[in-house]
Short mmCIF file of C-alpha atoms in Angstrom, two decimals:
data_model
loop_
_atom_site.label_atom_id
_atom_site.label_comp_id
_atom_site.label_asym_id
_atom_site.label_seq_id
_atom_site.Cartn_x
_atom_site.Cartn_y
_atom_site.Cartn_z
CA UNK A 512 8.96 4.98 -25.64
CA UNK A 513 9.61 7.08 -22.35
CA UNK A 514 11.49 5.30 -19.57
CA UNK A 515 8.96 4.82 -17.11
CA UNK A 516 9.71 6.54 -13.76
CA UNK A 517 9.85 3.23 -11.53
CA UNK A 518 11.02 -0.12 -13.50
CA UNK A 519 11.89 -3.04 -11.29
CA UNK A 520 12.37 -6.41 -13.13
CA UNK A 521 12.80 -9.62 -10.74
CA UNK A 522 13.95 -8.01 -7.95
CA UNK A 523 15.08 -9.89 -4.50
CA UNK A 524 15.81 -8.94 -1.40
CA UNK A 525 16.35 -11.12 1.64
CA UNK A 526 17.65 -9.88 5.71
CA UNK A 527 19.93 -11.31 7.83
CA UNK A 528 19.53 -14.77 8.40
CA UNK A 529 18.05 -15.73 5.32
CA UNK A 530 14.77 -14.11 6.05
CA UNK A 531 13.39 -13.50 2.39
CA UNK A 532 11.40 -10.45 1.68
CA UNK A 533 10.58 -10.22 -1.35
CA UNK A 534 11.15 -12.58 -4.76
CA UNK A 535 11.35 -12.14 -8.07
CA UNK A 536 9.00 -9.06 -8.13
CA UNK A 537 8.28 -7.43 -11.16
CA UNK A 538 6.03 -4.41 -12.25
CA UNK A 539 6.59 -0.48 -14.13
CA UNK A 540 4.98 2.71 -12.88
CA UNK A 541 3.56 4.85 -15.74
CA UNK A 542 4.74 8.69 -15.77
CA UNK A 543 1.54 10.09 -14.25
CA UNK A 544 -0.88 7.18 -12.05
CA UNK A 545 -0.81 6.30 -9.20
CA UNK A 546 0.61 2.56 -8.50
CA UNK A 547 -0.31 1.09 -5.72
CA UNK A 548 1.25 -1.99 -3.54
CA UNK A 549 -1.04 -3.81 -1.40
CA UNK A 550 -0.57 -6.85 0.76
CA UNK A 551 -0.39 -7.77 5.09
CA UNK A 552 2.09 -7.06 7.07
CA UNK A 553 5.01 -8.60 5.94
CA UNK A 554 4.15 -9.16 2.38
CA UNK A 555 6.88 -7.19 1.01
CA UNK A 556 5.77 -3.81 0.40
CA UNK A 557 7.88 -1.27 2.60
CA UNK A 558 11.27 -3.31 1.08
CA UNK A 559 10.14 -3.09 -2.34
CA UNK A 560 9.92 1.14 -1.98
CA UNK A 561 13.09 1.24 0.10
CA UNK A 562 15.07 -0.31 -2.84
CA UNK A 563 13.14 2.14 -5.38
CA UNK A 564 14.36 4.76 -3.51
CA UNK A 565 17.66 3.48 -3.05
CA UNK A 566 17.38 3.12 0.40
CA UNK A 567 18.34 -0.24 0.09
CA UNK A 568 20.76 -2.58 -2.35
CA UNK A 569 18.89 -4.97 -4.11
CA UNK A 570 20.25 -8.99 -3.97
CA UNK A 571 18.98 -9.53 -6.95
CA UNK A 572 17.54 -7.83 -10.43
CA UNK A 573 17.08 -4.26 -11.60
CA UNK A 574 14.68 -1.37 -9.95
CA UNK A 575 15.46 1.96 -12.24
CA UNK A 576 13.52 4.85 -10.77
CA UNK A 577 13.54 8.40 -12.29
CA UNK A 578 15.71 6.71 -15.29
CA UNK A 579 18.60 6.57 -12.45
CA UNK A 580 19.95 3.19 -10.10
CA UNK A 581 18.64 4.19 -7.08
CA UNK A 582 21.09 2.39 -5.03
CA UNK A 583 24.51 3.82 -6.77
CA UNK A 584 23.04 7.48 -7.78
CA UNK A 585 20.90 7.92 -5.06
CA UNK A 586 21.91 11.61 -3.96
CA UNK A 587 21.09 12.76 -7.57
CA UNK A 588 17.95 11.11 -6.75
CA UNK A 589 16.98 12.21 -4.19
CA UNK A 590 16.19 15.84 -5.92
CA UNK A 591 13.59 14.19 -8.24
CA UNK A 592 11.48 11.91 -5.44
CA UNK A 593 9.35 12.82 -2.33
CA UNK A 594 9.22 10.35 0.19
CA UNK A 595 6.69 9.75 3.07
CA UNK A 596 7.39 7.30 5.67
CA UNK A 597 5.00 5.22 7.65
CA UNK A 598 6.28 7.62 11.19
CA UNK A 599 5.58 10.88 11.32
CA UNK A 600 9.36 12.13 11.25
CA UNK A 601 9.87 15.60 11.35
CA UNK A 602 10.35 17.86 14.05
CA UNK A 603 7.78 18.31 16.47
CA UNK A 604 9.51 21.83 18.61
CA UNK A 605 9.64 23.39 15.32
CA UNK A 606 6.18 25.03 13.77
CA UNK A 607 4.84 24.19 10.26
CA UNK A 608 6.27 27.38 8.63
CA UNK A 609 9.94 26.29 10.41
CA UNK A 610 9.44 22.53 9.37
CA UNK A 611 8.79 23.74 5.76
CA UNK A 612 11.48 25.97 5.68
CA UNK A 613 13.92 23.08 6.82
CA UNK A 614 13.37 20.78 4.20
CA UNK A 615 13.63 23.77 1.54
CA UNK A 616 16.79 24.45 2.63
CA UNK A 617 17.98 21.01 2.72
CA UNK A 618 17.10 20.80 -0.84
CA UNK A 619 18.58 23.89 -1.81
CA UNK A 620 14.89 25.21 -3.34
CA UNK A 621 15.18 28.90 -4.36
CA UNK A 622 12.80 30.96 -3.98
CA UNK A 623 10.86 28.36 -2.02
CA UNK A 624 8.18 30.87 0.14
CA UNK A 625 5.43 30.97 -2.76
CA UNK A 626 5.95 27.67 -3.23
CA UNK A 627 5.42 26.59 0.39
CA UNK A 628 2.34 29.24 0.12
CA UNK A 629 0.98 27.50 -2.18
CA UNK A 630 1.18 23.92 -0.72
CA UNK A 631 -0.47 25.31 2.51
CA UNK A 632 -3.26 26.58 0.83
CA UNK A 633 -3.86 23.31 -1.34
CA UNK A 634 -3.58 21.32 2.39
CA UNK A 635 -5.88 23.59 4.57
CA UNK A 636 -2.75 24.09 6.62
CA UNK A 637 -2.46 28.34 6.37
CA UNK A 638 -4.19 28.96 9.82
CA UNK A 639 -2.11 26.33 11.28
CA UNK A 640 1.51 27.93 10.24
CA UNK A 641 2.66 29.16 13.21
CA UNK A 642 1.76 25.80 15.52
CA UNK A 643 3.94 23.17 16.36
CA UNK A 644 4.24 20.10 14.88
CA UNK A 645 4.38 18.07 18.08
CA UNK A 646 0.51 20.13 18.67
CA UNK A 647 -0.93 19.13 15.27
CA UNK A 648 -3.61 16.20 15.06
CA UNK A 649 -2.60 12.96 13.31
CA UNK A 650 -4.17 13.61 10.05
CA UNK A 651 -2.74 17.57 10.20
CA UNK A 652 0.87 16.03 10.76
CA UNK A 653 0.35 14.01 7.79
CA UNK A 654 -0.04 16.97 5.55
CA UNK A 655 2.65 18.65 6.86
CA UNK A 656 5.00 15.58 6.14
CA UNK A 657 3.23 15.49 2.50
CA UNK A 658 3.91 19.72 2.22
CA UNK A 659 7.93 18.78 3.54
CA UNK A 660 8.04 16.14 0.97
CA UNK A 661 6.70 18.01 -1.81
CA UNK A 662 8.33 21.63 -1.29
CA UNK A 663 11.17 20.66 -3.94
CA UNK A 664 8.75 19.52 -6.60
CA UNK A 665 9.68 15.81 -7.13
CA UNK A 666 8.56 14.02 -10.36
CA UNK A 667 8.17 11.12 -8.32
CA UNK A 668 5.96 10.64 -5.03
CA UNK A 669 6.60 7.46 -2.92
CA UNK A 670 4.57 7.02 0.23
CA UNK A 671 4.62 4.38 2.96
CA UNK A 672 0.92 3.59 4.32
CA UNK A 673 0.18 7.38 4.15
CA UNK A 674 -3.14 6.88 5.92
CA UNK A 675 -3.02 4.20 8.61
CA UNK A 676 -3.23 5.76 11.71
CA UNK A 677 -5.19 8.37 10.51
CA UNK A 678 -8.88 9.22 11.29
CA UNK A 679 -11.61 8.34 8.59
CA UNK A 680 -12.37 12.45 7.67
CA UNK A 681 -8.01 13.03 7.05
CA UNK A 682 -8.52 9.94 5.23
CA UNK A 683 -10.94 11.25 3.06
CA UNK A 684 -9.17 14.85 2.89
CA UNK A 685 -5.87 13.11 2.11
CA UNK A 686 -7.29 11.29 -0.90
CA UNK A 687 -8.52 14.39 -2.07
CA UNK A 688 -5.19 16.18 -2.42
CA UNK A 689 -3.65 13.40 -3.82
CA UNK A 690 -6.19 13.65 -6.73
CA UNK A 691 -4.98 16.57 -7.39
CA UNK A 692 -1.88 16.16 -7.39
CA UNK A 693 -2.64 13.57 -9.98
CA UNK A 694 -4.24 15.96 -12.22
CA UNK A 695 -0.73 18.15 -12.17
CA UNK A 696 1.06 15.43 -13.56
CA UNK A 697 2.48 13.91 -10.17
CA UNK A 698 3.72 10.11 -10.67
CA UNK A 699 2.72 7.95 -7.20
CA UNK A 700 3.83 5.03 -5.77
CA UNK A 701 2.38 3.72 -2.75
CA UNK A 702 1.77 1.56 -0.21
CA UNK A 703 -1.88 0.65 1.80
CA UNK A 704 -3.39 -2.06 3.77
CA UNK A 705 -6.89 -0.48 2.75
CA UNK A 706 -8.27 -2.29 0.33
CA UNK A 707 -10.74 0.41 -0.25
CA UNK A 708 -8.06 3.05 -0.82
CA UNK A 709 -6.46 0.99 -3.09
CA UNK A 710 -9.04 0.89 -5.87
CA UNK A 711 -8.51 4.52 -6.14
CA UNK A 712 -5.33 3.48 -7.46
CA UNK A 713 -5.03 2.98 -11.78
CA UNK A 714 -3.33 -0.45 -10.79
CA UNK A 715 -2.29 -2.17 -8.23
CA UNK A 716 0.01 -5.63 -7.46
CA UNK A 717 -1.21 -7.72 -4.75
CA UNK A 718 1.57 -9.03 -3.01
CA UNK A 719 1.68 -11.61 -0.26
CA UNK A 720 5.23 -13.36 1.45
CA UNK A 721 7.24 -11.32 -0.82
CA UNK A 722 5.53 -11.92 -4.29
CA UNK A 723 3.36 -10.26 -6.84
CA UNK A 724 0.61 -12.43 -7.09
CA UNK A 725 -1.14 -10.36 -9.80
CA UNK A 726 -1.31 -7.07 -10.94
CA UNK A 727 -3.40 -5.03 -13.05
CA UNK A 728 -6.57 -2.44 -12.94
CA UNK A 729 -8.96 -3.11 -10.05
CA UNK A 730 -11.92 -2.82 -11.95
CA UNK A 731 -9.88 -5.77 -14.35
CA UNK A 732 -9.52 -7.58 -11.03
CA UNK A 733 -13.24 -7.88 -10.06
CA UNK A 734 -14.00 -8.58 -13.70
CA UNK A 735 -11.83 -11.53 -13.83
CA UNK A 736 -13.27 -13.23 -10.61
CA UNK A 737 -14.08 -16.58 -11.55
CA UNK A 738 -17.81 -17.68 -10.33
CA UNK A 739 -20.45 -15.07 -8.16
CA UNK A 740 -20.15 -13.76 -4.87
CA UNK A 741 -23.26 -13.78 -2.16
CA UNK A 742 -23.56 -11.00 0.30
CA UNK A 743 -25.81 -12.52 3.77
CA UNK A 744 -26.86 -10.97 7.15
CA UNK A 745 -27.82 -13.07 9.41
CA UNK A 746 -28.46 -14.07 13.17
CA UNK A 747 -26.32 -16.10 15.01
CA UNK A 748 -22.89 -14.67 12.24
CA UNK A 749 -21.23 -17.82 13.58
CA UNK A 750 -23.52 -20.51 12.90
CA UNK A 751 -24.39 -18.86 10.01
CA UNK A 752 -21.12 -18.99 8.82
CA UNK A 753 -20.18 -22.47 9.78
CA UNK A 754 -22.89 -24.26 8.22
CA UNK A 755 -22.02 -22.01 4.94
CA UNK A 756 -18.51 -22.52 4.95
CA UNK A 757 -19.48 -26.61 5.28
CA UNK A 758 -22.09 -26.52 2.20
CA UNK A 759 -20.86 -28.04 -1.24
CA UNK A 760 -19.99 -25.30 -3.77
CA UNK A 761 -18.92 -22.69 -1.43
CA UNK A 762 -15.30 -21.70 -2.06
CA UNK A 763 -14.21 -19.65 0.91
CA UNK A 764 -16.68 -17.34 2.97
CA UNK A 765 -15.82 -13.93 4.71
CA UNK A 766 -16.66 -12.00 7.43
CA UNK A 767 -17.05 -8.07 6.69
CA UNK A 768 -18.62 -6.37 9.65
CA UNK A 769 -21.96 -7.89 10.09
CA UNK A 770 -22.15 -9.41 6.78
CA UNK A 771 -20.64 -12.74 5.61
CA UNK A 772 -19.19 -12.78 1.98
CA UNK A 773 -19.70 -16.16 0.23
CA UNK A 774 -17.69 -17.04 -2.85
CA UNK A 775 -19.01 -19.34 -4.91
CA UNK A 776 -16.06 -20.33 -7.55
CA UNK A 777 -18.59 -23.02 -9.65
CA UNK A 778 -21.72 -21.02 -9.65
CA UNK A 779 -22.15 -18.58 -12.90
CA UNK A 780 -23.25 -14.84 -12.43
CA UNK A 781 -26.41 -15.57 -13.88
CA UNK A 782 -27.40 -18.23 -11.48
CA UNK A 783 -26.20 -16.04 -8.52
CA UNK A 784 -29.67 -15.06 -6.93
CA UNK A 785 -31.41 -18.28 -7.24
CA UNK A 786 -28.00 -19.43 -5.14
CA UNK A 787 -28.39 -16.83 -2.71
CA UNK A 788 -32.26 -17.73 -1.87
CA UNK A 789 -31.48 -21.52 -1.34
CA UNK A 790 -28.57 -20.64 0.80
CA UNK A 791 -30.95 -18.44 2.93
CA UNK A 792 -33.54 -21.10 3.10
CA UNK A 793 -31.11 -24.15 4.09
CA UNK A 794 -30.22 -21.58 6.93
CA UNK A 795 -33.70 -20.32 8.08
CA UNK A 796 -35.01 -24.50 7.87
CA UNK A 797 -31.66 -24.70 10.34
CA UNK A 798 -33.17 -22.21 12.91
CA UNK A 799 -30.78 -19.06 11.71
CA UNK A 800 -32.66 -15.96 11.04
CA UNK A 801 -31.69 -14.36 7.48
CA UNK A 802 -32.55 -10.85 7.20
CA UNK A 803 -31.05 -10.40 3.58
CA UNK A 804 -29.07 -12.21 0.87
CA UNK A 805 -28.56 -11.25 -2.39
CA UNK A 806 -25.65 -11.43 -5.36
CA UNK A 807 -22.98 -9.01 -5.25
CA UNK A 808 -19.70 -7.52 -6.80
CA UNK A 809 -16.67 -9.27 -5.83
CA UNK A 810 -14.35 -6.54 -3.89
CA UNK A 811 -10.57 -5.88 -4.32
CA UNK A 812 -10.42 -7.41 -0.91
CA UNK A 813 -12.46 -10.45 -1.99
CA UNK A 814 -9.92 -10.82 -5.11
CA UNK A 815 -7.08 -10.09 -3.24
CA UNK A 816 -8.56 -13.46 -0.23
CA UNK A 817 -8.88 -15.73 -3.45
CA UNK A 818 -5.56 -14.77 -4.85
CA UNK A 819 -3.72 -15.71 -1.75
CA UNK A 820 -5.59 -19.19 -1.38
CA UNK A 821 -5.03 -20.11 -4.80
CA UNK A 822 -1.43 -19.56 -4.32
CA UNK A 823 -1.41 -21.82 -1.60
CA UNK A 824 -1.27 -19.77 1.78
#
């Protein structure tokens, strides 16, 4: 079989001081989905893409990216990967035509012009060529970054929380182009603290202080939650929540928005609704108005709160 393009196999890293950041992490990236790593602050992620890109030495283990070691052959590398850093980092007195043209030369891409025609057309960006960077909106400077990064047609596209930052319609827009850049045969690895970006991902690792805790399809995630989930509005939130998160059964319970999120780790599927109408009627005989509850589908960000507790955080 094909090397994949990113291997890393126990890898550890740890800072000055003995600050550990990540341990014994493990996981492949297919040629051709997108990978995603998704965790807090702090969990790991940014250190485990600077070492795939060879940013940084690793203490411990292997990474392979692009069949290469990152770390020792990382100028050869660096021809075959696009990187986009959480900062916007380009320069902001030079226009998006001038920015493009930088990076095209740094890479020594002949011929580039068609192809930085063509990546301004697939970002929206042709009307925009001649403004400056430093007058583009946050979302706009994010596709010029992602046309910079892509000008020398890497195999491999590594981005650092592409999105945060960015308003919900560039979100949206962002997501889209990535799709397509899917569909030409673009391998990506990245980063999110959106949960809700991350199921667009073909798998993901959930990582928390420095460890995979799991990793596989999200859709394989929700299916393997253990128990039903309850999904309840209701008036006072707090109380509401107090008296659930006291009630026997009731593993862990969430807030999301206006809505509290009540797992329920010894209470089958099946039974799920007849649990949700005794739950609202222990709360309405306790003076808390109810205005819905019903059974729901366990989200990746449900998963990914159950994941951490099990492991013991």
């Amino acid at each position: 079989m094909a090397e994949p393009p990113v291997r890393v196999v126990g890898l550890r890293k740890s800072y000055a001081g003995g600050v550990v950041a990540v341990e014994d992490v493990s996981f492949d990236v297919a040629r051709g989905e997108m990978f995603g790593l998704i965790g807090p602050d702090g969990a790991g992620k940014t250190t485990t893409l600077r070492t795939v890109l060879g940013l940084l030495a690793p203490d411990g283990g292997s990474v392979t990216t692009c069949g290469l070691a990152p770390f020792r052959q990382r100028r050869t590398l660096s021809a075959r990967i696009g990187y986009l850093p959480q900062r916007f980092s380009l320069y902001g007195d030079l226009s998006v035509d001038e920015n493009i043209a930088f990076f095209a030369r740094i890479h020594a891409v002949a011929g580039w012009r068609p192809r930085r025609d063509e990546l301004l057309d697939l970002l929206r960006m042709t009307p925009f060529r001649d403004r400056l960077a430093d007058r583009l909106s946050g979302g706009m400077k994010q596709k010029l970054a992602l046309a910079c990064t892509l000008i020398h047609t890497p195999e491999l596209l590594v981005l650092d929380e592409p999105t945060t930052g960015v308003d919900p319609v560039s979100r949206r827009d962002f997501w889209r182009i990535l799709s397509r850049l899917l569909r030409s045969g673009l391998t990506i690895l990245l980063t999110t603290p959106y949960l809700d970006e991350a199921e667009r991902c073909a798998r993901v690792a959930l990582m928390d202080r420095g460890r995979i805790l799991v990793a596989d399809a999200p859709l394989r995630l929700r299916d393997g939650w253990k128990g039903s989930m309850l999904e309840l509005l209701a008036t006072p939130k707090e109380r509401a929540r107090d008296m659930l998160a006291a009630a026997p059964g009731v593993g862990d319970v969430q807030v999301f928005g206006e809505r509290l999120h009540i797992a329920l780790p010894s209470i089958a599927s099946r039974d799920a609704a007849r649990a949700a109408l005794e739950f609202a009627e222990r709360l309405t005989a306790a003076g808390v108005v109810v205005e819905s509850s019903r059974a729901v589908l366990p989200s990746l960000e449900d998963v990914f709160i159950a994941r951490i507790r099990e492991s013991g955080r």
